[in-house]
mmCIF file of C-alpha atoms in Angstrom:
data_model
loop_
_atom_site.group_PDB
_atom_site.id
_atom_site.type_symbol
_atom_site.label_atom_id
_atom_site.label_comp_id
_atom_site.label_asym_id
_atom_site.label_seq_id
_atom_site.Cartn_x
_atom_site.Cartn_y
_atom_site.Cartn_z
ATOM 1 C CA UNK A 283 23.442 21.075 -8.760
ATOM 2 C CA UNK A 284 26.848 20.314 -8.734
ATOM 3 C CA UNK A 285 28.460 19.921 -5.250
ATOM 4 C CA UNK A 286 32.302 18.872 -5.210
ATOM 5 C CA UNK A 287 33.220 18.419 -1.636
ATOM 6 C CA UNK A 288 37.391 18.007 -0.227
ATOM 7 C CA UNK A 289 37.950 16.209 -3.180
ATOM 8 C CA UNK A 290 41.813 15.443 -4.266
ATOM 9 C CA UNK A 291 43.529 14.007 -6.614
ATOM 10 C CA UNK A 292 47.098 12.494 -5.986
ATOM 11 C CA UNK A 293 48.927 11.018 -9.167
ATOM 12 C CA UNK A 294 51.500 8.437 -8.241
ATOM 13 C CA UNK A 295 55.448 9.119 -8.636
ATOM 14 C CA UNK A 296 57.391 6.569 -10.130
ATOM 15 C CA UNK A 297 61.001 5.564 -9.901
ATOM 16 C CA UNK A 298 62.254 9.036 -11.003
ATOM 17 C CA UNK A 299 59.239 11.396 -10.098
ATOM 18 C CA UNK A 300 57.915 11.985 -6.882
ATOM 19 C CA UNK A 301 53.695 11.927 -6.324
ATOM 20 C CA UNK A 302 51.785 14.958 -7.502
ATOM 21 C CA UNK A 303 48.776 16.434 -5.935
ATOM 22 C CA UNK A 304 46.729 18.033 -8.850
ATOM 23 C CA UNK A 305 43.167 18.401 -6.722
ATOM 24 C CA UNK A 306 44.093 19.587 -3.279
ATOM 25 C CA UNK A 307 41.216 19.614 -0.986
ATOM 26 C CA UNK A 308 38.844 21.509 -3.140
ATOM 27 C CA UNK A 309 35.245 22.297 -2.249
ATOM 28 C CA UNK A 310 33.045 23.927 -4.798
ATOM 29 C CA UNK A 311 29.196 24.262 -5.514
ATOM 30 C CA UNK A 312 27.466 24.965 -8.132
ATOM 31 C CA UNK A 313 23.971 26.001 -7.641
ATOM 32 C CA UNK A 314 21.021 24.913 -9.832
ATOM 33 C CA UNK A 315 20.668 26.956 -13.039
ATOM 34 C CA UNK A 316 24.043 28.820 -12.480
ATOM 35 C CA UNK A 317 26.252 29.441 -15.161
ATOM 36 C CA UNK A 318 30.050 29.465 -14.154
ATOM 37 C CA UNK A 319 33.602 29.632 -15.430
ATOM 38 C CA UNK A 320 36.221 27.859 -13.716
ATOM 39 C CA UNK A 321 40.075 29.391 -14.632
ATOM 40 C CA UNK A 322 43.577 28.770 -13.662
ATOM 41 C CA UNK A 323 46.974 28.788 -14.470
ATOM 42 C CA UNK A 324 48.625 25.947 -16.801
ATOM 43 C CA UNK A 325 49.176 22.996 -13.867
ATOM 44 C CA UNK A 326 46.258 24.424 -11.248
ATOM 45 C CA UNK A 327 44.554 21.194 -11.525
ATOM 46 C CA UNK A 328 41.309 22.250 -14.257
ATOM 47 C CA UNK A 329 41.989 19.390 -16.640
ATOM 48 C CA UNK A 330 42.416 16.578 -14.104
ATOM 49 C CA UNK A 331 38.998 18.287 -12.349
ATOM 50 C CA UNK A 332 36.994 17.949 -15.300
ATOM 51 C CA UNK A 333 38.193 14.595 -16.141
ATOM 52 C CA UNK A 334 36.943 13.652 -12.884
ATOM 53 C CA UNK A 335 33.467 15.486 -13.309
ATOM 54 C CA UNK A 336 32.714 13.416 -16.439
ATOM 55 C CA UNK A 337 33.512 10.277 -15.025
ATOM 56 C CA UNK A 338 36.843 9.622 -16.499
ATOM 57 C CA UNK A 339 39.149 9.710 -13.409
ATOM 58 C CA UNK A 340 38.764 8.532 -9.556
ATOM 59 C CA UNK A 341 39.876 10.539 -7.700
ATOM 60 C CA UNK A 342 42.046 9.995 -4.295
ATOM 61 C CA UNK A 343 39.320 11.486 -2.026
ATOM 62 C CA UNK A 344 36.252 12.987 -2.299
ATOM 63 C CA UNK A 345 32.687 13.572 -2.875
ATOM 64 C CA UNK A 346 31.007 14.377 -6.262
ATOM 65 C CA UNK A 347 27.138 15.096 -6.412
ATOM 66 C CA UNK A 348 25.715 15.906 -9.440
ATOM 67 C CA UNK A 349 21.608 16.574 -9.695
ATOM 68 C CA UNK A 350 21.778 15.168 -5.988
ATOM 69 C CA UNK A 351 23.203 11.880 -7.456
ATOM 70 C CA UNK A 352 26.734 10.320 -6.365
ATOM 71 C CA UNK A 353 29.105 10.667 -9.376
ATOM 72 C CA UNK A 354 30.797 7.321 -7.835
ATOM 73 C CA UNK A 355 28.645 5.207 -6.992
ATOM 74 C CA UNK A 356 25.810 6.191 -9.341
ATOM 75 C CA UNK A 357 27.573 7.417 -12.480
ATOM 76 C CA UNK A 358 24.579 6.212 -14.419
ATOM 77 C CA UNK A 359 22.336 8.535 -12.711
ATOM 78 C CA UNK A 360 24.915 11.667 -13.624
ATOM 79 C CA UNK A 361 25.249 10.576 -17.505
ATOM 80 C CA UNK A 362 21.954 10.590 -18.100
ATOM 81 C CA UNK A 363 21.540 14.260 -16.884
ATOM 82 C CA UNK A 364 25.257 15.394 -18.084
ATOM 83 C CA UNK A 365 26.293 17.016 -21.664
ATOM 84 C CA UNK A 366 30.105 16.977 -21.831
ATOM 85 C CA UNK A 367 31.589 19.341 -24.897
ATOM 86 C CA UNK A 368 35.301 18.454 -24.824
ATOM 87 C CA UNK A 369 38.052 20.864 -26.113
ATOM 88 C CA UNK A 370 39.315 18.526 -28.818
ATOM 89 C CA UNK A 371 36.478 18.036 -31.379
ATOM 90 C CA UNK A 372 34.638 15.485 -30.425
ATOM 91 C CA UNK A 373 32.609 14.778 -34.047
ATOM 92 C CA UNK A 374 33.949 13.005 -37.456
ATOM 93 C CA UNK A 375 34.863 15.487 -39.477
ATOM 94 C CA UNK A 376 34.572 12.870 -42.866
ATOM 95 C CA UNK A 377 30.388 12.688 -41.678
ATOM 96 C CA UNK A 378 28.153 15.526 -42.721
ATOM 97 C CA UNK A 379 26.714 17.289 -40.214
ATOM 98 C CA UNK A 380 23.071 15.217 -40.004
ATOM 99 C CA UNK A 381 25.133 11.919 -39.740
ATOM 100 C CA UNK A 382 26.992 13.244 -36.721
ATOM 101 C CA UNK A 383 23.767 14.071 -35.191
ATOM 102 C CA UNK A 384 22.389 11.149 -36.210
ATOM 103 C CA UNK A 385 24.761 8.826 -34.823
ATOM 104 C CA UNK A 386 25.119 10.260 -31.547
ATOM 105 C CA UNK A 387 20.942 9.997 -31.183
ATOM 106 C CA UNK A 388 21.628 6.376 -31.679
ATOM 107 C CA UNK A 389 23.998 6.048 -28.382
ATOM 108 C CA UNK A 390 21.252 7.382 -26.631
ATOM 109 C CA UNK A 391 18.386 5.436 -28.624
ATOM 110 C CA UNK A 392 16.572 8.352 -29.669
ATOM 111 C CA UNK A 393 14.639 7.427 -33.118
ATOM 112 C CA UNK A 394 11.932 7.860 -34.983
ATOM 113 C CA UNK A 395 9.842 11.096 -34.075
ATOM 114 C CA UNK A 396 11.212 11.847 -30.865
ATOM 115 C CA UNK A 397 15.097 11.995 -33.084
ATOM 116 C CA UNK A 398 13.470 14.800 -35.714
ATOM 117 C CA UNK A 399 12.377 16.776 -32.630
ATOM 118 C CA UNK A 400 15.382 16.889 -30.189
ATOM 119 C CA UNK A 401 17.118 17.335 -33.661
ATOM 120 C CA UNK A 402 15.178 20.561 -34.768
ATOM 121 C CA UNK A 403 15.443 22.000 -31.048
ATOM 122 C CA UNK A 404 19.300 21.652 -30.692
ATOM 123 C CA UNK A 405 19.561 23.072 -34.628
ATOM 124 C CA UNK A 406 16.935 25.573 -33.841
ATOM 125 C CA UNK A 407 19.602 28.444 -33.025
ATOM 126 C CA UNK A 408 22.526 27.204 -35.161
ATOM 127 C CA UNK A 409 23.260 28.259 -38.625
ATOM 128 C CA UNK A 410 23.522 24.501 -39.702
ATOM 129 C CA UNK A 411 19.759 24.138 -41.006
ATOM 130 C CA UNK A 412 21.471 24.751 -44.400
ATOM 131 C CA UNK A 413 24.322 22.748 -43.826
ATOM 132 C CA UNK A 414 23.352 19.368 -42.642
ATOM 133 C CA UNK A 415 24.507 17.561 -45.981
ATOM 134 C CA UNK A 416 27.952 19.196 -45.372
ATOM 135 C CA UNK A 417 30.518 17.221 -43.926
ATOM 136 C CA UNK A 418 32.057 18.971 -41.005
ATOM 137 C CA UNK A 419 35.435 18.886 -42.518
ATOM 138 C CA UNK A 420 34.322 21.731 -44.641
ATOM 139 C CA UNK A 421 32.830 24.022 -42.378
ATOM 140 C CA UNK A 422 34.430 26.965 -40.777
ATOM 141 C CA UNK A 423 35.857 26.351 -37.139
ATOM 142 C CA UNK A 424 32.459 28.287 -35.244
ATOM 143 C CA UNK A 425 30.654 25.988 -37.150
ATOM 144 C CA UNK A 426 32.050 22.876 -36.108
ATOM 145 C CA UNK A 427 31.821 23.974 -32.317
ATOM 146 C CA UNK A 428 27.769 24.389 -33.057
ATOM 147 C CA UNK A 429 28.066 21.048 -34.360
ATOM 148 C CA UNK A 430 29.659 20.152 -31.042
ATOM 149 C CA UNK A 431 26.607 21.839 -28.806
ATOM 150 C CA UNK A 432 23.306 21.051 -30.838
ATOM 151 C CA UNK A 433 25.184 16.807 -30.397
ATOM 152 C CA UNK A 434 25.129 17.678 -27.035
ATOM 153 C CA UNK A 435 22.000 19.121 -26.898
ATOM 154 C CA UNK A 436 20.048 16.593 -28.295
ATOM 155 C CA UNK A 437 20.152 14.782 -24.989
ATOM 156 C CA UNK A 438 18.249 17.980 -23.468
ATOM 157 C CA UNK A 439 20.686 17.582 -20.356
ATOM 158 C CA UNK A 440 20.469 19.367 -17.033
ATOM 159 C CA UNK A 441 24.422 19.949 -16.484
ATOM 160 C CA UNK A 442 26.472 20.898 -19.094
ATOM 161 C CA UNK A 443 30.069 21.119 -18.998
ATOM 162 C CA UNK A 444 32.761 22.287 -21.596
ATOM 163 C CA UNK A 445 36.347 22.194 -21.854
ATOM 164 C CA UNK A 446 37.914 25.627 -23.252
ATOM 165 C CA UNK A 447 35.104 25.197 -26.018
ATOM 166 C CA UNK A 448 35.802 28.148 -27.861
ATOM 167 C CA UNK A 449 39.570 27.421 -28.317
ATOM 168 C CA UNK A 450 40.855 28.179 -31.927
ATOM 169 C CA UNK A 451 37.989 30.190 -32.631
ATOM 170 C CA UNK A 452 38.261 33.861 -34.017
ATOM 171 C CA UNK A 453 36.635 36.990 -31.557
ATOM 172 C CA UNK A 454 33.538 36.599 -33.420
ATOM 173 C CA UNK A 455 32.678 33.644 -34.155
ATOM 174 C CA UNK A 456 33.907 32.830 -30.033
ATOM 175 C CA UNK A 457 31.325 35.503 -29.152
ATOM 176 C CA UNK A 458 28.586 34.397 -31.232
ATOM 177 C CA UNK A 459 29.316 30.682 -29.610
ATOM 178 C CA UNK A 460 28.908 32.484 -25.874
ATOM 179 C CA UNK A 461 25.704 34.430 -26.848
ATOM 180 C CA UNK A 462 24.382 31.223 -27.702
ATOM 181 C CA UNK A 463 25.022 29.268 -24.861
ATOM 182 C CA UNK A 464 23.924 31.709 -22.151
ATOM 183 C CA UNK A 465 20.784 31.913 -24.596
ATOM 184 C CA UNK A 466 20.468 28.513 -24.084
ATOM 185 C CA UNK A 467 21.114 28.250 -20.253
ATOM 186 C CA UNK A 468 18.661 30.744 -19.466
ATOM 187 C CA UNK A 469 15.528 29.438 -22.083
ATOM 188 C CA UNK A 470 16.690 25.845 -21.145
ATOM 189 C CA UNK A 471 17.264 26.692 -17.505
ATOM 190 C CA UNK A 472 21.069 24.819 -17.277
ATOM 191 C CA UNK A 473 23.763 24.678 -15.048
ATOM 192 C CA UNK A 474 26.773 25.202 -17.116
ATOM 193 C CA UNK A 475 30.268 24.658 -15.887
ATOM 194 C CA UNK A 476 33.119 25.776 -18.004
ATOM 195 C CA UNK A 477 36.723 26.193 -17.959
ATOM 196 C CA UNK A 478 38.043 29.317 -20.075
ATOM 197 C CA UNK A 479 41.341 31.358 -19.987
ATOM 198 C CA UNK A 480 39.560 34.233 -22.122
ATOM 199 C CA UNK A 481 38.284 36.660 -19.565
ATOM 200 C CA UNK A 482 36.060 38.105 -22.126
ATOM 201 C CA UNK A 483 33.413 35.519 -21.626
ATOM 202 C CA UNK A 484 33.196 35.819 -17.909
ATOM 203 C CA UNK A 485 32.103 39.185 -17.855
ATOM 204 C CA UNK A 486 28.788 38.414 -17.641
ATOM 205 C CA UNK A 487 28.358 34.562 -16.328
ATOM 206 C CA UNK A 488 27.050 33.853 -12.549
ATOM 207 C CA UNK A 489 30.242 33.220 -11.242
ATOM 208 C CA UNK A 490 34.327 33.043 -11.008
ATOM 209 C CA UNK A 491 36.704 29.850 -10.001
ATOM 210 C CA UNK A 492 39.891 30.562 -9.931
ATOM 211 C CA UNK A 493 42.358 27.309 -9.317
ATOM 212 C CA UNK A 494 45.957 27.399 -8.028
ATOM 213 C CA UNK A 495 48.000 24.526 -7.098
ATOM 214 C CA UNK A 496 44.968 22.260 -6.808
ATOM 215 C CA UNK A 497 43.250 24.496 -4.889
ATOM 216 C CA UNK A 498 40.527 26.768 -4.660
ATOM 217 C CA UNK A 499 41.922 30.875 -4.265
ATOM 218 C CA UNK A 500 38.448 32.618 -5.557
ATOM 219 C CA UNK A 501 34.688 31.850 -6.413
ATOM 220 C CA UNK A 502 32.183 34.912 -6.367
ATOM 221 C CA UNK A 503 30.307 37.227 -9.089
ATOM 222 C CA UNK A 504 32.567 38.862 -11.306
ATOM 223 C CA UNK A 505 31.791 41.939 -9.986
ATOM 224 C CA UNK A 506 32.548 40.785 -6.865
ATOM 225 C CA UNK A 507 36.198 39.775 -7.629
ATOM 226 C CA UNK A 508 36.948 42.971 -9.502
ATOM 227 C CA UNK A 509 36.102 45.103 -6.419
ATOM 228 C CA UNK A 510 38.802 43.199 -4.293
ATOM 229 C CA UNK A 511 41.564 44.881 -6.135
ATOM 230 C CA UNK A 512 39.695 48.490 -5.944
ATOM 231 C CA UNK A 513 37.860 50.549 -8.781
ATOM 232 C CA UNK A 514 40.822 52.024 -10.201
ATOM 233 C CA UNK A 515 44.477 50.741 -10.384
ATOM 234 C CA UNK A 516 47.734 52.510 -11.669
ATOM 235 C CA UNK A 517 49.640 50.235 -13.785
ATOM 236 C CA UNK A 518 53.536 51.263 -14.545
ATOM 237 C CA UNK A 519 55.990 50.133 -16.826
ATOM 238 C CA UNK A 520 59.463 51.092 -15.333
ATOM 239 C CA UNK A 521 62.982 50.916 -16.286
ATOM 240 C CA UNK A 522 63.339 48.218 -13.648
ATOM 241 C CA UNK A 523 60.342 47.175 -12.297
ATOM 242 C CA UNK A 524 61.955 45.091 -9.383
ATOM 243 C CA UNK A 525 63.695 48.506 -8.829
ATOM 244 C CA UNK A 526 60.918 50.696 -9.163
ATOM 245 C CA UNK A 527 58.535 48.389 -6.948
ATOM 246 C CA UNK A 528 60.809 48.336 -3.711
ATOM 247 C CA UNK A 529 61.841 52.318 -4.281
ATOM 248 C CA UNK A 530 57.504 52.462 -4.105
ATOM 249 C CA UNK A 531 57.481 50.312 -0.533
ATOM 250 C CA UNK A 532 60.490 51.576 1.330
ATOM 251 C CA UNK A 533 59.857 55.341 -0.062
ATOM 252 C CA UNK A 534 56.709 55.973 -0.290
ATOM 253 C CA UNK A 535 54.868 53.332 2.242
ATOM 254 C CA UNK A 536 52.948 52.037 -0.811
ATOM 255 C CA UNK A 537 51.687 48.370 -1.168
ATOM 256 C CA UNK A 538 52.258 47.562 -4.758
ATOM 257 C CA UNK A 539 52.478 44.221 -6.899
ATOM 258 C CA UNK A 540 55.373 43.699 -9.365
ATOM 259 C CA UNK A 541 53.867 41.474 -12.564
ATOM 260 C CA UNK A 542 57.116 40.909 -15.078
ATOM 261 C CA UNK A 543 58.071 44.120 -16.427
ATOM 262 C CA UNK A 544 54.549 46.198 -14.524
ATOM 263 C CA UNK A 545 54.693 47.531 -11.234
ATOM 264 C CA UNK A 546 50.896 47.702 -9.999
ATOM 265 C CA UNK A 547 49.458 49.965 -7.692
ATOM 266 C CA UNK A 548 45.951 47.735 -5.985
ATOM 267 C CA UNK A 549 43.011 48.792 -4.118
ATOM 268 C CA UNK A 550 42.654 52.510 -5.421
ATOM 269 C CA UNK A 551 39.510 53.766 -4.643
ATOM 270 C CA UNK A 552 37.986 56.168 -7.736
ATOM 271 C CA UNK A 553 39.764 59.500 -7.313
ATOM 272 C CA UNK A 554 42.935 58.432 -5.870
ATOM 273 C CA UNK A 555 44.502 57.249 -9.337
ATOM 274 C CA UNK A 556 45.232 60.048 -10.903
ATOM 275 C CA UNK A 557 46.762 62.070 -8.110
ATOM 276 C CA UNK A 558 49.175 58.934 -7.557
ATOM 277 C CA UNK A 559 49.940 59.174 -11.454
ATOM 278 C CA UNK A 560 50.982 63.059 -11.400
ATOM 279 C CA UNK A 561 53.044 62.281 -8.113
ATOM 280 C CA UNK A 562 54.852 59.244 -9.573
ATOM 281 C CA UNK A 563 55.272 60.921 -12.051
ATOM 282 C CA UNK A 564 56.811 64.096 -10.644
ATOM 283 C CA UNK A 565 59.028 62.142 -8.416
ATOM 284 C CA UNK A 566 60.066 59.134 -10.756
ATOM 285 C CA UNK A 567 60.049 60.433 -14.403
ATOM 286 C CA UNK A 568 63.128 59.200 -15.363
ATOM 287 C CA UNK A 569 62.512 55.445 -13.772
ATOM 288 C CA UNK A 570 58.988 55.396 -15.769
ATOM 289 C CA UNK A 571 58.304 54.349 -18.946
ATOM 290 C CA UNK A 572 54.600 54.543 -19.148
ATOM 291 C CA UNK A 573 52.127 54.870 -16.775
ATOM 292 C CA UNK A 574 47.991 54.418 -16.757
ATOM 293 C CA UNK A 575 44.992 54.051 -15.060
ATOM 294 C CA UNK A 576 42.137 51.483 -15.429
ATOM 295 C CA UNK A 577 39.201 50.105 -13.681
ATOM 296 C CA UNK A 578 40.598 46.427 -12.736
ATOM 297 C CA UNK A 579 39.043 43.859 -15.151
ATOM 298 C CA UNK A 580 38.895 39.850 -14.337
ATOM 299 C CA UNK A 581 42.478 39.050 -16.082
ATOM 300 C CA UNK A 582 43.819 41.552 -13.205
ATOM 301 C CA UNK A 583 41.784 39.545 -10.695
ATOM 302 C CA UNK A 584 43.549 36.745 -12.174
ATOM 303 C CA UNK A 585 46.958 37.973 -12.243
ATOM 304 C CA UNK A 586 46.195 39.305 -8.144
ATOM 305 C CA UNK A 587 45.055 36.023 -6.930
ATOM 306 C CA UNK A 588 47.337 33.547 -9.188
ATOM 307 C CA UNK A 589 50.527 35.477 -9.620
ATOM 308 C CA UNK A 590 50.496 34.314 -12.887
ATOM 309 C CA UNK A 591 50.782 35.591 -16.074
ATOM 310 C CA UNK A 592 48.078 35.741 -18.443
ATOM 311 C CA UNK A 593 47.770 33.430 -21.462
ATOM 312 C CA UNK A 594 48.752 35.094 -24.467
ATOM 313 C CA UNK A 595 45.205 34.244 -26.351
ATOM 314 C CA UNK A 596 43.579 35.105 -23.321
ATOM 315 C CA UNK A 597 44.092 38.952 -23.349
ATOM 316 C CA UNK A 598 41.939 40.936 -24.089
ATOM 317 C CA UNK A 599 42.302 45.103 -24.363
ATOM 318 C CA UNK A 600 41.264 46.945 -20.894
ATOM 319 C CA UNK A 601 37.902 48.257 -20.096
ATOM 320 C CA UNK A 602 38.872 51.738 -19.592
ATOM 321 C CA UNK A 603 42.366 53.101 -19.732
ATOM 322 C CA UNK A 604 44.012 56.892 -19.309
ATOM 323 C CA UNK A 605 47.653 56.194 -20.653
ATOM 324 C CA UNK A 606 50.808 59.143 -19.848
ATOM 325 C CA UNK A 607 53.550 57.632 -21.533
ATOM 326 C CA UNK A 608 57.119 59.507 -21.261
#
């Protein structure tokens, strides 16, 4: 459904600053009725991607199809089969709730009967039917992101995408907005393609983009990702983990990643962990401040394949972990 093919993105340097690739060759699909969460770094190149997907960038090179139709040279063909939900709020706040809907069925001319029943579907599994005569200044911020969706959902499009949509919102009310929309995709039969830094909701979508640099370092299942980095992994916190993590290669043969002040031991199959925990242990006590073991989980798939650190809002506590701290 959506088929992005060597596309990049060049911005121009100017007298002081030299030309920056931000899309760097990327090819990506997305197949019909997927539902998939694209990630990255700060700088990997998401934002100027999705500007480009909705039509507000060119970019250098390329090709965009979306629905089989030529983002470039038929953009009116994508819009009227694309539902964009941006990360900054995207409604008045000083309109109730109804006259946000209602305005936004007028860009698409959608009156009369046909308004009350796109309406009633894209409120059907909010908790706004009590609410419309509030203005969305006074709602809490979950609210105003179901605001967001049933706008966009009036349309009834085939492609959605969404920029970080659940940004600012507290654990429940960002897992209530999830629930909903793979409710949604599934009944409504959607491709949905959304960027996130909160692993959380990517548990359980289709599939994982990750973006470096411009580029493209991972796409699969979730599950898939997870197992390239093993079923278990020993995570330690050393006195010096720079220290610690060439003592573990030139010692003891072992291939291990250093990630600021963690030293982490990959590709452990289920069994292996704890051993290596009582022998580290035994041999490096004193250079150890804590030490676990834990199934890898998607913001370790992030951390393997980026290098980077993990947003701060974006972490979320391990799936399974067997902590022997000093």
């Amino acid at each position: 459904m959506i088929v992005i093919e060597d596309l990049t993105h060049v911005y121009p340097g100017g007298r002081k600053t030299s030309p920056r690739t931000a899309v760097d060759g990327l090819t990506l699909s997305v197949a019909e009725g997927e539902f998939t969460i694209l990630s990255g770094p700060n700088g990997s190149g998401k934002s100027t991607l999705f500007r480009i997907l909705c039509g507000l960038a060119l970019p250098s090179k390329g090709r965009v199809t979306i629905g089989g139709f030529d983002l470039f040279t038929q953009p009116a063909k994508v819009r009227g089969i694309l539902g964009v939900v941006f990360q900054n709020p995207a409604v008045d706040k000083h309109l109730t709730v109804a006259e946000n809907l209602k305005i936004h069925a007028d860009l698409y001319a959608i009156s009369g009967a046909d308004f009350r029943r796109v309406r009633d579907e894209a409120l059907a599994w909010t908790d706004l039917a009590d609410r419309l005569d509030q203005k969305v200044e006074t709602l809490s911020g979950g609210l105003a992101r179901q605001v967001e969706l049933a706008k966009v959902l009036m349309t009834q499009p085939k492609v959605l995408l969404l920029d970080e949509p659940t940004t600012g919102l507290d654990p429940a009310s960002r897992r209530n907005f999830i629930a909903a929309l793979q409710r949604l995709q599934r009944e409504r039969g959607m491709t949905v393609l959304m960027t996130s830094h909160v692993f959380a909701e990517a548990n359980d979508v289709d599939r994982v983009a990750i973006m470096k640099d411009g580029k493209l370092m991972a796409f699969d299942t979730p599950q898939a990702l997870k197992a390239r980095i093993g079923t278990e992994m020993v995570v330690v916190q050393a006195t010096d983990a720079e220290a610690f993590a060439e003592k573990l290669r030139s010692e003891m043969g072992l291939a291990v990643r250093r990630h600021g002040d963690e030293v982490r031991l990959e590709e452990t199959e289920n069994g292996e962990g704890l051993p290596m925990l009582s022998g580290l242990l035994e041999r490096y006590r004193a250079d150890i401040l804590s030490i676990s073991i834990k199934q890898p989980d998607l913001e370790d798939v992030f951390v393997h394949v980026t290098g980077k650190a993990v947003p701060e809002h974006a972490i979320t506590p391990p799936l399974l972990e067997k902590v022997a701290s000093r």
